[in-house]
Coordinates of C-alpha atoms in Angstrom, one line a residue:
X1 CA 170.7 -36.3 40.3
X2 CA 173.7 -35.4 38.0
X3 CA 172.9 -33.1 35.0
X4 CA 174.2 -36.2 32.9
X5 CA 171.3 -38.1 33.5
X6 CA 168.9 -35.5 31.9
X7 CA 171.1 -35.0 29.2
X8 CA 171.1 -38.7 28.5
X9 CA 167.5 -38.8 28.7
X10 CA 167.1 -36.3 26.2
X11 CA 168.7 -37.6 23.8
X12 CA 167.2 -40.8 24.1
X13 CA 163.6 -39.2 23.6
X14 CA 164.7 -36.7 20.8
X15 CA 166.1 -40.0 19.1
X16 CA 162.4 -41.7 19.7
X17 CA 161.2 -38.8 17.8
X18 CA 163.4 -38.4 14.9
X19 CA 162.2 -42.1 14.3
X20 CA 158.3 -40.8 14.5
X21 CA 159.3 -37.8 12.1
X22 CA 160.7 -40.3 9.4
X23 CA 157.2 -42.3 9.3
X24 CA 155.6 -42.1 6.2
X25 CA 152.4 -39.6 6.9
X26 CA 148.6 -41.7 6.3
X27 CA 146.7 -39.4 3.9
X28 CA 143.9 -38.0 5.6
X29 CA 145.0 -38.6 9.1
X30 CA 145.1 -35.1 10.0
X31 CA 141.4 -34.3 8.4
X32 CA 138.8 -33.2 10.8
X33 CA 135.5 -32.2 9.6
X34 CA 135.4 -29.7 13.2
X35 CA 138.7 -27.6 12.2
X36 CA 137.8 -27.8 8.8
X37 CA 134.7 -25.6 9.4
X38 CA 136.9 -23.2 11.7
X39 CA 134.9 -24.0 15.0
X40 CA 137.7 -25.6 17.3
X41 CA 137.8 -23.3 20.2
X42 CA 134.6 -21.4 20.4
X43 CA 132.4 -22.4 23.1
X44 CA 129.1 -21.6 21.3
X45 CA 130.0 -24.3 18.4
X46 CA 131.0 -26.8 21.4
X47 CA 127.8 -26.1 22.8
X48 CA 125.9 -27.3 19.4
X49 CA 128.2 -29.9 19.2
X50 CA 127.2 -31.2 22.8
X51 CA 123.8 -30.0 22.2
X52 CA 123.1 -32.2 19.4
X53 CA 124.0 -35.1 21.4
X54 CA 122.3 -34.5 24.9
X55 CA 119.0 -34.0 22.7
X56 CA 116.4 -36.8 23.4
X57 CA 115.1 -35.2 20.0
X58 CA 118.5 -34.9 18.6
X59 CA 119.1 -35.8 14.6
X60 CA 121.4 -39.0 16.2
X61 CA 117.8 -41.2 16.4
X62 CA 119.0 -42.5 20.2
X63 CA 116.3 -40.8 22.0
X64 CA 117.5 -40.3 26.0
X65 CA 120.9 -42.8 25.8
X66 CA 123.3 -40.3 25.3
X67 CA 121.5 -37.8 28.0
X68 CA 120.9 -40.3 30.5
X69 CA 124.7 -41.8 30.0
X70 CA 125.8 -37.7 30.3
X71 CA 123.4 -37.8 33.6
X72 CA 124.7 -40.8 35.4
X73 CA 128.3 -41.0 34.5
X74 CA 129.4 -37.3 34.0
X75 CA 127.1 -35.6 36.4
X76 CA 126.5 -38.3 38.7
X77 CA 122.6 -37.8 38.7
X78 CA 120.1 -40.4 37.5
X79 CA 118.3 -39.0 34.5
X80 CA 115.6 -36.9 35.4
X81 CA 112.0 -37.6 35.3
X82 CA 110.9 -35.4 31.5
X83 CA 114.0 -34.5 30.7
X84 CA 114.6 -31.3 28.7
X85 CA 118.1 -29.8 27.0
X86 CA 118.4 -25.9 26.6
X87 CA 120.8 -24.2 24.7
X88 CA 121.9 -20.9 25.1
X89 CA 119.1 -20.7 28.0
X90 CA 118.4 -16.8 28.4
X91 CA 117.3 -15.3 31.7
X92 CA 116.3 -11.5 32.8
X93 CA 117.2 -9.2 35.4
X94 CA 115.4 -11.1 37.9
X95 CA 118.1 -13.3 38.2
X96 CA 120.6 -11.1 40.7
X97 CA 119.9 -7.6 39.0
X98 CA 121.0 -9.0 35.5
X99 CA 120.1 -10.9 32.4
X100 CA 122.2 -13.9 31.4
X101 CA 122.8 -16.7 28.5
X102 CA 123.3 -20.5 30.2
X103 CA 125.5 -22.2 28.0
X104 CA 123.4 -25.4 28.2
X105 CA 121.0 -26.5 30.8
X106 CA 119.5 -30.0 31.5
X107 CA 115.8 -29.8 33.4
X108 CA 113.2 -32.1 34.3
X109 CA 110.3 -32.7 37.3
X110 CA 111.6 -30.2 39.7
X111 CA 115.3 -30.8 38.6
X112 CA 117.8 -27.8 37.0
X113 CA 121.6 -28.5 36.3
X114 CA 122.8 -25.3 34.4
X115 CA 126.2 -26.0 32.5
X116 CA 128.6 -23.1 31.6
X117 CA 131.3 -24.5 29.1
X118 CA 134.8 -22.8 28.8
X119 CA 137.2 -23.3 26.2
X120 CA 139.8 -20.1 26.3
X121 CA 136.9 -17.5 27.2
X122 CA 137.7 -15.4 30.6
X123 CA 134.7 -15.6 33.3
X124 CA 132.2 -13.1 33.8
X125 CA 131.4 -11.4 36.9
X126 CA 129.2 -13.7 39.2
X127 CA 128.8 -15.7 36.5
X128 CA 128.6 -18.9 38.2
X129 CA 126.6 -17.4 41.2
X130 CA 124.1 -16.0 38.8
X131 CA 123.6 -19.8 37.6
X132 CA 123.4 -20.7 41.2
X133 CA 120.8 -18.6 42.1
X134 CA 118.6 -19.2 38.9
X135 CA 118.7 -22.8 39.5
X136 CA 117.9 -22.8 43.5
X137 CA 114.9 -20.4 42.3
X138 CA 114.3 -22.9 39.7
X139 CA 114.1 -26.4 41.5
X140 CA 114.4 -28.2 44.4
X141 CA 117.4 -30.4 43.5
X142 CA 119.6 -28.2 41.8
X143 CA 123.6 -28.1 40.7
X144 CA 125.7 -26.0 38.5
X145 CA 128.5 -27.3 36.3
X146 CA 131.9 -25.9 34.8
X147 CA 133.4 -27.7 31.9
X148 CA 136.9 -26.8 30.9
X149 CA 139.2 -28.5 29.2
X150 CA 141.2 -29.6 32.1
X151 CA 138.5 -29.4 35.0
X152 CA 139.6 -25.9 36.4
X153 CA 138.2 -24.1 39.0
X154 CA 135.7 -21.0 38.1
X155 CA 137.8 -17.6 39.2
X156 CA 136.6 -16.6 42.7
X157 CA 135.3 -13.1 40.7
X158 CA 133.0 -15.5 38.8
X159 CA 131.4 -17.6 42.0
X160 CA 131.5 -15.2 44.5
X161 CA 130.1 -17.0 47.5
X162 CA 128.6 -20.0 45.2
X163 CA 130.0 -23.5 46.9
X164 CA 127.5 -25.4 44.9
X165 CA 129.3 -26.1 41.8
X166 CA 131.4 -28.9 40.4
X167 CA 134.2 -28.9 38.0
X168 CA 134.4 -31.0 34.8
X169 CA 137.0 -31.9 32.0
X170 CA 136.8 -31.9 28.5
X171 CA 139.9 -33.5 28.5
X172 CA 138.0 -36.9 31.2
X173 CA 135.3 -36.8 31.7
X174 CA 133.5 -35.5 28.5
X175 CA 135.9 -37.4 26.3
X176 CA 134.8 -40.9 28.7
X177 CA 131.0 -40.0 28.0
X178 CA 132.2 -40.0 24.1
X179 CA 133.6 -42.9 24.0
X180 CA 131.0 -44.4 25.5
X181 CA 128.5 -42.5 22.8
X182 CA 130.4 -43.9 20.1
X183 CA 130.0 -47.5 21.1
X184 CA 125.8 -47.0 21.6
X185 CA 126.1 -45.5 18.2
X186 CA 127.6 -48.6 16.6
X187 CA 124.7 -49.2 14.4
X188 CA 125.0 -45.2 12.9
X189 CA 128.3 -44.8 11.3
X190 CA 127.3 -41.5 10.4
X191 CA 127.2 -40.7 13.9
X192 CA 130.0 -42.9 15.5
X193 CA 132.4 -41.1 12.7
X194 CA 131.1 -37.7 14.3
X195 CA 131.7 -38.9 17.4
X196 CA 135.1 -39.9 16.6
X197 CA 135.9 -36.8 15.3
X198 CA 134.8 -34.6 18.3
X199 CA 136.8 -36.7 20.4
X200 CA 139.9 -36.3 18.0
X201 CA 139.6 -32.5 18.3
X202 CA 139.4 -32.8 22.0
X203 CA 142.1 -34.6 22.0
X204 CA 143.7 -31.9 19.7
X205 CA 143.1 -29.3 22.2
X206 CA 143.6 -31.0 25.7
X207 CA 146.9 -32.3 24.7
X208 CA 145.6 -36.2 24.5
X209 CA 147.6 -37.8 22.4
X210 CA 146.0 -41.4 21.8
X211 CA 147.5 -44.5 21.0
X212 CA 150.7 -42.7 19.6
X213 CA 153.2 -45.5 19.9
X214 CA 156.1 -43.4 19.9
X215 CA 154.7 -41.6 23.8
X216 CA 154.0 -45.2 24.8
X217 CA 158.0 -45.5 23.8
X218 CA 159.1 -42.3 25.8
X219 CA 157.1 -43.2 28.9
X220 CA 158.6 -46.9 29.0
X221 CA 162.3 -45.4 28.4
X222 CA 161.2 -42.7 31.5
X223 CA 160.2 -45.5 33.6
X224 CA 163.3 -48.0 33.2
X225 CA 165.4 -46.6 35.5
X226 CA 165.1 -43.9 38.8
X227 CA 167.6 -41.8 37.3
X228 CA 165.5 -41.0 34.0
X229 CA 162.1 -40.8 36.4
X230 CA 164.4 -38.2 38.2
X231 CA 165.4 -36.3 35.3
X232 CA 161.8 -36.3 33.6
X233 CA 160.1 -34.8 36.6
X234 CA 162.7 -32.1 36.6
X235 CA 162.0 -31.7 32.8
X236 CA 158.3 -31.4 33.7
X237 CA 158.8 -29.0 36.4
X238 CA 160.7 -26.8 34.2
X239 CA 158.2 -27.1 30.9
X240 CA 155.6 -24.6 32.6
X241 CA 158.8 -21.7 33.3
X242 CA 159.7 -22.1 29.7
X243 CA 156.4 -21.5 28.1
X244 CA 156.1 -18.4 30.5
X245 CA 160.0 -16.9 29.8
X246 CA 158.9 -17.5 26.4
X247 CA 155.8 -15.2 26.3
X248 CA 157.7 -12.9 28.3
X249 CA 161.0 -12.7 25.4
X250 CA 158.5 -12.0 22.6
X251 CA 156.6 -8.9 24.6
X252 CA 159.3 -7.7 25.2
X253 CA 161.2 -7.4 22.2
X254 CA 157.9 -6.4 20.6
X255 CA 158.3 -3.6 23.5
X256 CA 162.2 -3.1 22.4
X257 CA 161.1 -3.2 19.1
X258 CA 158.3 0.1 19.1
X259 CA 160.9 1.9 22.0
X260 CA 159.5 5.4 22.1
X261 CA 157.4 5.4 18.9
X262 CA 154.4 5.0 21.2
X263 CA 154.1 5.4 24.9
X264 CA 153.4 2.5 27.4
X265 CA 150.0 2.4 29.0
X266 CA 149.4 0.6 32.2
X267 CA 146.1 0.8 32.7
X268 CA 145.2 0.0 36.6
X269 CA 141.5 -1.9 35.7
X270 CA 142.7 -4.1 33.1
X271 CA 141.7 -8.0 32.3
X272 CA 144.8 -9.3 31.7
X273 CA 147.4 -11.0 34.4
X274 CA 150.4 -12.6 33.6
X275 CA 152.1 -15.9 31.8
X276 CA 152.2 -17.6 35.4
X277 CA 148.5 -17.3 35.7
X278 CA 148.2 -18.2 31.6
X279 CA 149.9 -21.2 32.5
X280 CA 148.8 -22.5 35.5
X281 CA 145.7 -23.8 35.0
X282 CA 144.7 -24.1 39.3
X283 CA 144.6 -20.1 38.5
X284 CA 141.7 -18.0 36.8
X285 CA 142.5 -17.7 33.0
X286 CA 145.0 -15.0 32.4
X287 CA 147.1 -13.7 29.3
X288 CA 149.2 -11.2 28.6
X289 CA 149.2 -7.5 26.6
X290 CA 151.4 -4.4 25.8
X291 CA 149.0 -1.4 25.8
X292 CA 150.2 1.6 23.9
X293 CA 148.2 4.3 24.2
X294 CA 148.7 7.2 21.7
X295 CA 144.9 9.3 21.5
X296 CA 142.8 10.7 24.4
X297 CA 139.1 11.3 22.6
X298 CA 136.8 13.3 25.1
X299 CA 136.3 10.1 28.1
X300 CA 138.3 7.6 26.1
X301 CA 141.5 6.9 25.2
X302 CA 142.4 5.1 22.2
X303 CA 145.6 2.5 22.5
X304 CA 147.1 -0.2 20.3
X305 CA 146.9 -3.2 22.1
X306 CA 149.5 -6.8 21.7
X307 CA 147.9 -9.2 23.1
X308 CA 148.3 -13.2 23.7
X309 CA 145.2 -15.4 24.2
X310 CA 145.8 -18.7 22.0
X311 CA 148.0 -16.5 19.3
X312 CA 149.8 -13.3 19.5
X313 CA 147.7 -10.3 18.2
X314 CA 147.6 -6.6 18.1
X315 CA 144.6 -3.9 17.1
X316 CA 142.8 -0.8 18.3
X317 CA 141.0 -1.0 21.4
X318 CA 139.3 1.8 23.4
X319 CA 139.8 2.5 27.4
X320 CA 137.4 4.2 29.3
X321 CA 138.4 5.0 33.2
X322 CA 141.4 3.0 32.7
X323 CA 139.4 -0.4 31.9
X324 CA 139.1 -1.6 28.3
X325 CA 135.5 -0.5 27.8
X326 CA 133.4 -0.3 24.8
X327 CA 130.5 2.6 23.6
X328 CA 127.0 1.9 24.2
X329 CA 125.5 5.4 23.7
X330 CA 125.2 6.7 20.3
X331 CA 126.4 9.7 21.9
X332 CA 129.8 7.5 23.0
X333 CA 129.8 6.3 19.5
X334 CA 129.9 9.9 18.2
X335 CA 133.4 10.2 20.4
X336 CA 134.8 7.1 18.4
X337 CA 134.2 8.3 15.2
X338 CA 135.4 11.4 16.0
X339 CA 139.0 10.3 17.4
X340 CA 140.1 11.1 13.9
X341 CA 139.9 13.3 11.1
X342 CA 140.5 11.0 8.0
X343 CA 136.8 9.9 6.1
X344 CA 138.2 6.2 6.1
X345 CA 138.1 5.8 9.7
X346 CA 134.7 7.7 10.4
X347 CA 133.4 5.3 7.2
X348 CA 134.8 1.8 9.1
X349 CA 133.0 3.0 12.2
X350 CA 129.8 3.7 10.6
X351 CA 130.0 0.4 9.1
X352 CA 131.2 -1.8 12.3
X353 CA 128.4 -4.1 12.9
X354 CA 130.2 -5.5 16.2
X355 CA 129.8 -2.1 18.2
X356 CA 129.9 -3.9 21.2
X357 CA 133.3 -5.3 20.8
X358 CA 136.0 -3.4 22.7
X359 CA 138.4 -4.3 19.8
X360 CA 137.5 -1.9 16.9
X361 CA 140.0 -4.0 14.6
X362 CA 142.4 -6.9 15.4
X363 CA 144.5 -8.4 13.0
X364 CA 147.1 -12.1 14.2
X365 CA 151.2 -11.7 14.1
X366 CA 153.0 -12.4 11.8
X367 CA 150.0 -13.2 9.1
X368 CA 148.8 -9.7 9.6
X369 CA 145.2 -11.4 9.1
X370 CA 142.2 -11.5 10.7
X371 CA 142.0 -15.3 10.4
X372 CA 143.1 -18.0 12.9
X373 CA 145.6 -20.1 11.0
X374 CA 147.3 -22.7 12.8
X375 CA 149.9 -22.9 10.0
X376 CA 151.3 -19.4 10.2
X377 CA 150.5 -18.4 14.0
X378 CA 152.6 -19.8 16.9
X379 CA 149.8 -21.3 19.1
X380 CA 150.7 -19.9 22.6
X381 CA 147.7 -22.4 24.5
X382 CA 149.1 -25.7 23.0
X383 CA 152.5 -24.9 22.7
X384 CA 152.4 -27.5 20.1
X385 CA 152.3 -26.6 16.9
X386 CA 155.0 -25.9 14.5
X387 CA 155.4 -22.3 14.5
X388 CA 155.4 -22.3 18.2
X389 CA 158.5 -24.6 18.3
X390 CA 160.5 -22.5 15.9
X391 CA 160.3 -20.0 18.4
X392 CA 163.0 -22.1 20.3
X393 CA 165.1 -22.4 16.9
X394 CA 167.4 -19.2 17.5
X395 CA 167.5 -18.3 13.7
X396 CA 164.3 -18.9 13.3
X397 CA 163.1 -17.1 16.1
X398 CA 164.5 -13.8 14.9
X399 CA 162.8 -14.6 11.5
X400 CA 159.9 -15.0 13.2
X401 CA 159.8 -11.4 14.9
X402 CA 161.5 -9.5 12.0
X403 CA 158.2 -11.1 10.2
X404 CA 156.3 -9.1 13.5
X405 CA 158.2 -6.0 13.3
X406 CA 157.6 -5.8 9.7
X407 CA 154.1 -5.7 10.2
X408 CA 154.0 -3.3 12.8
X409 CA 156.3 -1.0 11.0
X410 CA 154.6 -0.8 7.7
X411 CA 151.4 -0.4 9.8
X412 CA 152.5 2.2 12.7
X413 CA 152.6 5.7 11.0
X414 CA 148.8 4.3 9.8
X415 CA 147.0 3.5 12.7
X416 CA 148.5 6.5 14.4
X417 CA 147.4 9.3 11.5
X418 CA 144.0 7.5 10.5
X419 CA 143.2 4.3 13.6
X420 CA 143.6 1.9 10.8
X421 CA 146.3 -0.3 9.4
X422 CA 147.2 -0.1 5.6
X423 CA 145.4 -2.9 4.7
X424 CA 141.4 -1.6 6.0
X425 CA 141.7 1.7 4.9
X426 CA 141.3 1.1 1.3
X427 CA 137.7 -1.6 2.6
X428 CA 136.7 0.9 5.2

């Protein structure tokens, strides 16, 4: 294969879509009611979302045809015999030495199908075998679920030596189910247009891009000739190596950037991994961070962290043993709030109602915000968006981090005197 071909090929696609970018834009084709409301990526709003349709008792006024759709065609189980949906399904210590949340859980006569639901959210430890054993010690005929958005395995951490479970998509199989929702609920437009909108997010965040006429175009043009098949399974072959140099260029220019303003901090217990685990999704879920640390506090050390999970982001985070840890004892809380002198910081800790959180503040780069904006963050999950791609613009890409650096530098001198950024010390 000569390196013509793929030239030629990419010039035939980027003329497909300077022909797509010249369309006239439908008003209101980007509106959806779910990222209007902020709740694309968390898994508890999915789980409402999802909820409200499993429900026999659910506000759609279908009774069982939704769950017993789900049952049959998703899980490949007939409905069960009293069939009863669970959200957020707690249990106690009894369950393998520790308490747990299920996500959502489908029972009936001697039936438990436990359903953890992952959007970007790493796994816990022995998550899934927790799940395993509460449902063996909860029915006879029992199985445990993982929904992703592609189908992904549960990390090895998470099932330990739980071969019961079976993986499913947001992406397939969830969106299939919809679909199918959508046409029972042709005689409820309320609820066929809320239908149609889940599915569009999903679509949104999987990467399905349907009925776009211009794709159809692309993969017609890829599949007229070997040569172009050829040059477009390179192209795809290369995508994933991209994204990952990518994520690697901005740490480390944020790393150039700081130089020896801080020092590095590589803790050995850490949560994070690498792009080639972010990317490949046959791995457990894995991003990337720069840990400075720059105050040792009694058992903790205080560090600013840069981190990428869907954006890039940086804030204060606390390490305890060299693992990101967080205070439960108002005794460890007493260490925090001593790390500094200043009355702002001791004031913001006092008033943290998320003690729990290992991040004591986070703020997005470049917006300096504590918001999720898709508009002004480059989306590092999708890869998609607009501010993502102008990473790839070489002006534009240096505009882009100067914007970074700018933050960090009129923030630096800050966080190390008082823990806090100029913009929270004049609200703490």
């Amino acid at each position: 294969m000569e390196e013509s071909n793929v030239k030629s090929l990419l010039r035939q696609v980027e003329d497909l879509l300077a022909m797509r970018d010249k369309l006239p834009k439908i008003p209101g084709a980007d509106f959806n009611i779910f990222t209007a409301l902020g709740i694309e990526t968390k898994e508890v709003d999915h789980c409402r979302l999802l909820y409200e349709l499993l429900c026999p008792n659910g506000s759609h006024g279908l009774g069982e045809a939704f769950l017993r759709d789900f049952c049959e065609q998703v899980m490949l189980k007939p409905l069960p015999k009293n069939p009863r949906v669970w959200r957020e399904y707690a249990f106690d210590e009894t369950v393998c030495g520790e308490t747990g949340r299920i996500d959502l859980l489908i029972e009936g006569d001697n039936v438990c199908y436990p359903i953890e639901v992952k959007i970007y959210a790493n796994d816990q430890k022995r998550q899934i075998e927790r799940y395993y054993v509460f449902a063996n010690e909860r029915a006879a005929e029992q199985q445990v679920y993982y929904l992703t958005l592609d189908g992904r395995d549960p990390s090895d951490d998470s099932k330990r030596t739980c071969e019961n479970v079976k993986c499913l998509s947001f992406a397939a199989d969830v969106r299939n189910w919809l679909v199918r929702c959508g046409e029972m609920a042709w005689q409820a437009p309320a609820v066929s247009e809320y239908i149609r909108q889940y599915i569009s997010l999903l679509d949104k965040l999987t990467g399905n891009i349907q009925g776009d006429v211009f794709r159809e175009m692309i993969s017609n043009t890829i599949g007229t000739s070997r040569e172009n098949y050829e040059s477009a399974a390179v192209i795809a072959d290369s995508i994933t190596q991209v994204r990952i140099n990518m994520m690697r260029r901005v740490f480390e220019e944020i790393k150039n950037h700081i130089g020896e303003r801080l020092d590095l901090f590589m803790p050995k217990d850490d949560s994070v991994g690498s792009p080639e685990n972010y990317y490949h999704t046959n791995k457990s879920e894995k991003y990337l961070a720069l840990t400075f640390c720059f105050r040792q506090c009694k058992d903790y050390k205080l560090a600013l962290r840069f981190e990428i999970y869907k954006y890039l982001a940086y804030g204060l985070v606390f390490f305890k043993n060299d693992g990101p840890k967080w205070p439960y004892k108002d005794e460890e809380l007493l260490q925090i709030k001593d790390a500094f002198s200043d009355e702002t910081w001791k004031q913001y800790i006092n008033n943290k109602k998320d003690k729990k959180n290992w991040w004591i503040w986070l703020r997005y780069l470049p917006s300096n915000q504590t918001k999720e904006d898709e508009k002004l963050l480059p989306n590092f999950r999708t890869c998609k968006n607009e501010k993502y791609l102008e990473l790839y613009d070489p002006k534009r890409h240096v505009e882009i981090m100067n914007e970074v650096f700018k933050v960090i530098d009129e923030n630096l001198d800050n966080i190390k005197k008082c823990g806090l950024p100029k913009c929270m010390c004049c609200k703490a």
